[in-house]
Amino acid sequence: MPIRAGCVGLLAVLLALPARAELAVGDAVPALDAFHLDGVPPDTAGRVTLVDFWASWCAPCKDSFPAYAQLHRELSPKGLLIVGVSVDEDAARYAAFVKSLAPPFAVVRDERHDLVGRVRVETMPTCFLLDRSGRVRFVHHGFHGAGSAQEFQHEIETLLAETATQP
């Protein structure tokens, strides 16, 4: 299988970084606005947040967007925030992907791979589900259709219910 140019660039960035583990359950996610991103990331403070790292060349990423749109429609009124972070180096491919899928949730592009390198995302897509304190509660590698969507919905509803009952 040929390696695409975007994959080579991302791989080069990841290999050049010092070895450390990917964000794990319990870790705090760095503030998105602390990174040079193409687009303005929403404020995640106090929100149950799904942060999804994706790329236009990734078929499972494309498959995940309709599921995320459905989660957004159903659960954003209850407090869910979804942020899609593209690792595309090519702005035109990023823009075409976003235009074709028209996500109803926030998307930004990590052109320099600062954020993706910091959290050590090595698989596309990778999704971090955060509680209202900004801590990782669930990590998902890949997107596996309806099974993934159902798992996300259950986990998000659990987090929304947990945090709704806390002072």
PDB file of C-alpha atoms in Angstrom:
ATOM      1  CA  MET A   1       0.000   0.000   0.000  1.00  0.00           C
ATOM      2  CA  PRO A   2       1.556   3.340  -0.978  1.00  0.00           C
ATOM      3  CA  ILE A   3       2.247   5.904   1.723  1.00  0.00           C
ATOM      4  CA  ARG A   4       0.530   9.227   1.074  1.00  0.00           C
ATOM      5  CA  ALA A   5       2.427  12.522   1.373  1.00  0.00           C
ATOM      6  CA  GLY A   6       0.399  13.603   4.417  1.00  0.00           C
ATOM      7  CA  CYS A   7       1.234  10.343   6.161  1.00  0.00           C
ATOM      8  CA  VAL A   8       4.949  10.821   5.491  1.00  0.00           C
ATOM      9  CA  GLY A   9       4.882  14.350   6.919  1.00  0.00           C
ATOM     10  CA  LEU A  10       2.980  13.286  10.028  1.00  0.00           C
ATOM     11  CA  LEU A  11       5.223  10.263  10.479  1.00  0.00           C
ATOM     12  CA  ALA A  12       8.341  12.460  10.215  1.00  0.00           C
ATOM     13  CA  VAL A  13       6.975  14.817  12.874  1.00  0.00           C
ATOM     14  CA  LEU A  14       6.094  11.964  15.213  1.00  0.00           C
ATOM     15  CA  LEU A  15       9.461  10.246  14.799  1.00  0.00           C
ATOM     16  CA  ALA A  16      11.324  13.489  15.491  1.00  0.00           C
ATOM     17  CA  LEU A  17       9.588  13.979  18.833  1.00  0.00           C
ATOM     18  CA  PRO A  18      11.089  12.665  22.043  1.00  0.00           C
ATOM     19  CA  ALA A  19       9.604   9.344  23.102  1.00  0.00           C
ATOM     20  CA  ARG A  20       6.727   9.690  25.536  1.00  0.00           C
ATOM     21  CA  ALA A  21       3.353   8.090  25.894  1.00  0.00           C
ATOM     22  CA  GLU A  22       0.136   9.254  24.309  1.00  0.00           C
ATOM     23  CA  LEU A  23      -2.371  10.949  26.575  1.00  0.00           C
ATOM     24  CA  ALA A  24      -3.966   8.359  28.800  1.00  0.00           C
ATOM     25  CA  VAL A  25      -7.118   8.119  30.850  1.00  0.00           C
ATOM     26  CA  GLY A  26      -6.832  10.567  33.735  1.00  0.00           C
ATOM     27  CA  ASP A  27      -4.447  12.959  31.964  1.00  0.00           C
ATOM     28  CA  ALA A  28      -5.361  16.608  31.469  1.00  0.00           C
ATOM     29  CA  VAL A  29      -5.565  17.774  27.864  1.00  0.00           C
ATOM     30  CA  PRO A  30      -3.616  20.939  27.095  1.00  0.00           C
ATOM     31  CA  ALA A  31      -5.701  24.010  26.282  1.00  0.00           C
ATOM     32  CA  LEU A  32      -6.414  24.045  22.556  1.00  0.00           C
ATOM     33  CA  ASP A  33      -5.918  27.798  22.326  1.00  0.00           C
ATOM     34  CA  ALA A  34      -2.302  27.364  23.457  1.00  0.00           C
ATOM     35  CA  PHE A  35      -1.415  25.955  20.010  1.00  0.00           C
ATOM     36  CA  HIS A  36      -1.120  27.546  16.594  1.00  0.00           C
ATOM     37  CA  LEU A  37      -4.267  26.197  14.946  1.00  0.00           C
ATOM     38  CA  ASP A  38      -5.910  27.213  11.694  1.00  0.00           C
ATOM     39  CA  GLY A  39      -9.340  28.230  12.994  1.00  0.00           C
ATOM     40  CA  VAL A  40     -10.498  29.289  16.409  1.00  0.00           C
ATOM     41  CA  PRO A  41     -10.969  26.409  18.832  1.00  0.00           C
ATOM     42  CA  PRO A  42     -14.001  26.669  21.095  1.00  0.00           C
ATOM     43  CA  ASP A  43     -13.613  27.048  24.829  1.00  0.00           C
ATOM     44  CA  THR A  44     -13.824  23.557  26.317  1.00  0.00           C
ATOM     45  CA  ALA A  45     -13.833  24.676  29.974  1.00  0.00           C
ATOM     46  CA  GLY A  46     -16.597  23.003  31.928  1.00  0.00           C
ATOM     47  CA  ARG A  47     -17.851  20.984  28.938  1.00  0.00           C
ATOM     48  CA  VAL A  48     -17.910  17.283  28.201  1.00  0.00           C
ATOM     49  CA  THR A  49     -15.748  17.328  25.070  1.00  0.00           C
ATOM     50  CA  LEU A  50     -14.965  14.887  22.306  1.00  0.00           C
ATOM     51  CA  VAL A  51     -11.660  15.835  20.651  1.00  0.00           C
ATOM     52  CA  ASP A  52     -11.154  13.908  17.422  1.00  0.00           C
ATOM     53  CA  PHE A  53      -7.879  13.927  15.487  1.00  0.00           C
ATOM     54  CA  TRP A  54      -8.485  13.248  11.793  1.00  0.00           C
ATOM     55  CA  ALA A  55      -7.121  13.723   8.283  1.00  0.00           C
ATOM     56  CA  SER A  56      -8.747  14.132   4.876  1.00  0.00           C
ATOM     57  CA  TRP A  57      -6.823  11.130   3.516  1.00  0.00           C
ATOM     58  CA  CYS A  58      -8.205   8.830   6.238  1.00  0.00           C
ATOM     59  CA  ALA A  59     -11.253   6.762   5.149  1.00  0.00           C
ATOM     60  CA  PRO A  60     -12.404   5.911   8.719  1.00  0.00           C
ATOM     61  CA  CYS A  61     -12.170   9.634   9.539  1.00  0.00           C
ATOM     62  CA  LYS A  62     -14.601  10.399   6.723  1.00  0.00           C
ATOM     63  CA  ASP A  63     -16.912   7.651   7.991  1.00  0.00           C
ATOM     64  CA  SER A  64     -16.861   9.092  11.521  1.00  0.00           C
ATOM     65  CA  PHE A  65     -18.118  12.579  10.624  1.00  0.00           C
ATOM     66  CA  PRO A  66     -21.800  11.638  10.094  1.00  0.00           C
ATOM     67  CA  ALA A  67     -21.769   9.825  13.463  1.00  0.00           C
ATOM     68  CA  TYR A  68     -20.237  12.870  15.159  1.00  0.00           C
ATOM     69  CA  ALA A  69     -22.826  15.106  13.483  1.00  0.00           C
ATOM     70  CA  GLN A  70     -25.591  12.905  14.916  1.00  0.00           C
ATOM     71  CA  LEU A  71     -24.012  12.978  18.397  1.00  0.00           C
ATOM     72  CA  HIS A  72     -23.743  16.752  18.097  1.00  0.00           C
ATOM     73  CA  ARG A  73     -27.430  17.099  17.158  1.00  0.00           C
ATOM     74  CA  GLU A  74     -28.594  14.841  19.990  1.00  0.00           C
ATOM     75  CA  LEU A  75     -26.218  15.719  22.810  1.00  0.00           C
ATOM     76  CA  SER A  76     -24.890  19.251  22.331  1.00  0.00           C
ATOM     77  CA  PRO A  77     -28.093  20.681  23.897  1.00  0.00           C
ATOM     78  CA  LYS A  78     -27.235  18.590  26.980  1.00  0.00           C
ATOM     79  CA  GLY A  79     -23.638  19.919  27.164  1.00  0.00           C
ATOM     80  CA  LEU A  80     -21.520  17.994  24.647  1.00  0.00           C
ATOM     81  CA  LEU A  81     -18.864  19.849  22.659  1.00  0.00           C
ATOM     82  CA  ILE A  82     -17.160  18.203  19.667  1.00  0.00           C
ATOM     83  CA  VAL A  83     -13.898  19.515  18.240  1.00  0.00           C
ATOM     84  CA  GLY A  84     -12.373  17.948  15.146  1.00  0.00           C
ATOM     85  CA  VAL A  85      -8.629  18.574  14.819  1.00  0.00           C
ATOM     86  CA  SER A  86      -7.258  17.966  11.339  1.00  0.00           C
ATOM     87  CA  VAL A  87      -3.610  17.065  10.856  1.00  0.00           C
ATOM     88  CA  ASP A  88      -3.742  17.900   7.147  1.00  0.00           C
ATOM     89  CA  GLU A  89      -0.713  19.779   5.867  1.00  0.00           C
ATOM     90  CA  ASP A  90      -2.530  20.725   2.657  1.00  0.00           C
ATOM     91  CA  ALA A  91      -5.005  23.536   3.370  1.00  0.00           C
ATOM     92  CA  ALA A  92      -6.936  22.890   0.145  1.00  0.00           C
ATOM     93  CA  ARG A  93      -7.552  19.219   0.967  1.00  0.00           C
ATOM     94  CA  TYR A  94      -8.633  20.190   4.489  1.00  0.00           C
ATOM     95  CA  ALA A  95     -11.025  22.834   3.130  1.00  0.00           C
ATOM     96  CA  ALA A  96     -12.481  20.444   0.531  1.00  0.00           C
ATOM     97  CA  PHE A  97     -13.066  17.762   3.184  1.00  0.00           C
ATOM     98  CA  VAL A  98     -14.803  20.217   5.515  1.00  0.00           C
ATOM     99  CA  LYS A  99     -16.871  21.668   2.667  1.00  0.00           C
ATOM    100  CA  SER A 100     -18.024  18.240   1.458  1.00  0.00           C
ATOM    101  CA  LEU A 101     -19.025  16.952   4.909  1.00  0.00           C
ATOM    102  CA  ALA A 102     -20.172  20.296   6.409  1.00  0.00           C
ATOM    103  CA  PRO A 103     -19.766  19.277  10.050  1.00  0.00           C
ATOM    104  CA  PRO A 104     -22.091  21.066  12.490  1.00  0.00           C
ATOM    105  CA  PHE A 105     -19.353  20.950  15.135  1.00  0.00           C
ATOM    106  CA  ALA A 106     -16.089  22.902  15.453  1.00  0.00           C
ATOM    107  CA  VAL A 107     -13.125  21.955  13.263  1.00  0.00           C
ATOM    108  CA  VAL A 108      -9.600  23.342  13.294  1.00  0.00           C
ATOM    109  CA  ARG A 109      -6.384  22.400  11.494  1.00  0.00           C
ATOM    110  CA  ASP A 110      -3.145  21.610  13.304  1.00  0.00           C
ATOM    111  CA  GLU A 111      -1.007  22.593  10.310  1.00  0.00           C
ATOM    112  CA  ARG A 112       2.277  22.522  12.237  1.00  0.00           C
ATOM    113  CA  HIS A 113       1.385  19.319  14.123  1.00  0.00           C
ATOM    114  CA  ASP A 114       2.097  21.071  17.434  1.00  0.00           C
ATOM    115  CA  LEU A 115      -0.977  19.712  19.218  1.00  0.00           C
ATOM    116  CA  VAL A 116      -0.980  16.249  17.645  1.00  0.00           C
ATOM    117  CA  GLY A 117       2.707  15.927  18.542  1.00  0.00           C
ATOM    118  CA  ARG A 118       2.115  17.075  22.098  1.00  0.00           C
ATOM    119  CA  VAL A 119      -0.624  14.530  22.775  1.00  0.00           C
ATOM    120  CA  ARG A 120       1.211  11.864  20.739  1.00  0.00           C
ATOM    121  CA  VAL A 121      -1.581  10.829  18.385  1.00  0.00           C
ATOM    122  CA  GLU A 122      -0.225   8.064  16.207  1.00  0.00           C
ATOM    123  CA  THR A 123      -3.374   6.630  14.606  1.00  0.00           C
ATOM    124  CA  MET A 124      -6.036   8.358  12.530  1.00  0.00           C
ATOM    125  CA  PRO A 125      -8.634   8.840  13.751  1.00  0.00           C
ATOM    126  CA  THR A 126      -7.958   9.043  17.468  1.00  0.00           C
ATOM    127  CA  CYS A 127     -10.619  10.394  19.764  1.00  0.00           C
ATOM    128  CA  PHE A 128     -10.285  11.614  23.352  1.00  0.00           C
ATOM    129  CA  LEU A 129     -13.444  11.976  25.396  1.00  0.00           C
ATOM    130  CA  LEU A 130     -12.964  14.513  28.197  1.00  0.00           C
ATOM    131  CA  ASP A 131     -14.967  15.161  31.321  1.00  0.00           C
ATOM    132  CA  ARG A 132     -15.916  18.692  32.370  1.00  0.00           C
ATOM    133  CA  SER A 133     -12.591  19.118  34.192  1.00  0.00           C
ATOM    134  CA  GLY A 134     -10.663  18.536  30.936  1.00  0.00           C
ATOM    135  CA  ARG A 135      -9.372  15.105  31.905  1.00  0.00           C
ATOM    136  CA  VAL A 136      -9.301  12.190  29.491  1.00  0.00           C
ATOM    137  CA  ARG A 137     -11.918   9.625  30.449  1.00  0.00           C
ATOM    138  CA  PHE A 138     -11.948   7.498  27.285  1.00  0.00           C
ATOM    139  CA  VAL A 139      -9.555   7.034  24.341  1.00  0.00           C
ATOM    140  CA  HIS A 140     -10.582   5.509  21.006  1.00  0.00           C
ATOM    141  CA  HIS A 141      -8.290   4.514  18.158  1.00  0.00           C
ATOM    142  CA  GLY A 142      -9.974   4.203  14.786  1.00  0.00           C
ATOM    143  CA  PHE A 143     -13.659   4.358  13.944  1.00  0.00           C
ATOM    144  CA  HIS A 144     -15.593   1.123  13.523  1.00  0.00           C
ATOM    145  CA  GLY A 145     -19.008   2.225  12.302  1.00  0.00           C
ATOM    146  CA  ALA A 146     -22.185   1.866  14.313  1.00  0.00           C
ATOM    147  CA  GLY A 147     -20.384   0.057  17.135  1.00  0.00           C
ATOM    148  CA  SER A 148     -18.092   3.024  17.732  1.00  0.00           C
ATOM    149  CA  ALA A 149     -20.986   5.478  17.499  1.00  0.00           C
ATOM    150  CA  GLN A 150     -22.992   3.539  20.100  1.00  0.00           C
ATOM    151  CA  GLU A 151     -19.982   3.307  22.405  1.00  0.00           C
ATOM    152  CA  PHE A 152     -19.361   7.075  22.121  1.00  0.00           C
ATOM    153  CA  GLN A 153     -23.020   7.830  22.827  1.00  0.00           C
ATOM    154  CA  HIS A 154     -23.052   5.635  25.940  1.00  0.00           C
ATOM    155  CA  GLU A 155     -19.805   7.127  27.286  1.00  0.00           C
ATOM    156  CA  ILE A 156     -20.905  10.704  26.582  1.00  0.00           C
ATOM    157  CA  GLU A 157     -24.294  10.185  28.228  1.00  0.00           C
ATOM    158  CA  THR A 158     -22.519   8.684  31.250  1.00  0.00           C
ATOM    159  CA  LEU A 159     -20.236  11.720  31.539  1.00  0.00           C
ATOM    160  CA  LEU A 160     -23.111  14.159  31.077  1.00  0.00           C
ATOM    161  CA  ALA A 161     -25.099  12.386  33.810  1.00  0.00           C
ATOM    162  CA  GLU A 162     -22.095  12.251  36.185  1.00  0.00           C
ATOM    163  CA  THR A 163     -21.319  15.892  35.858  1.00  0.00           C
ATOM    164  CA  ALA A 164     -24.959  16.982  35.978  1.00  0.00           C
ATOM    165  CA  THR A 165     -25.261  15.575  39.497  1.00  0.00           C
ATOM    166  CA  GLN A 166     -22.033  17.113  40.837  1.00  0.00           C
ATOM    167  CA  PRO A 167     -22.079  20.513  42.590  1.00  0.00           C
TER     168      PRO A 167
END
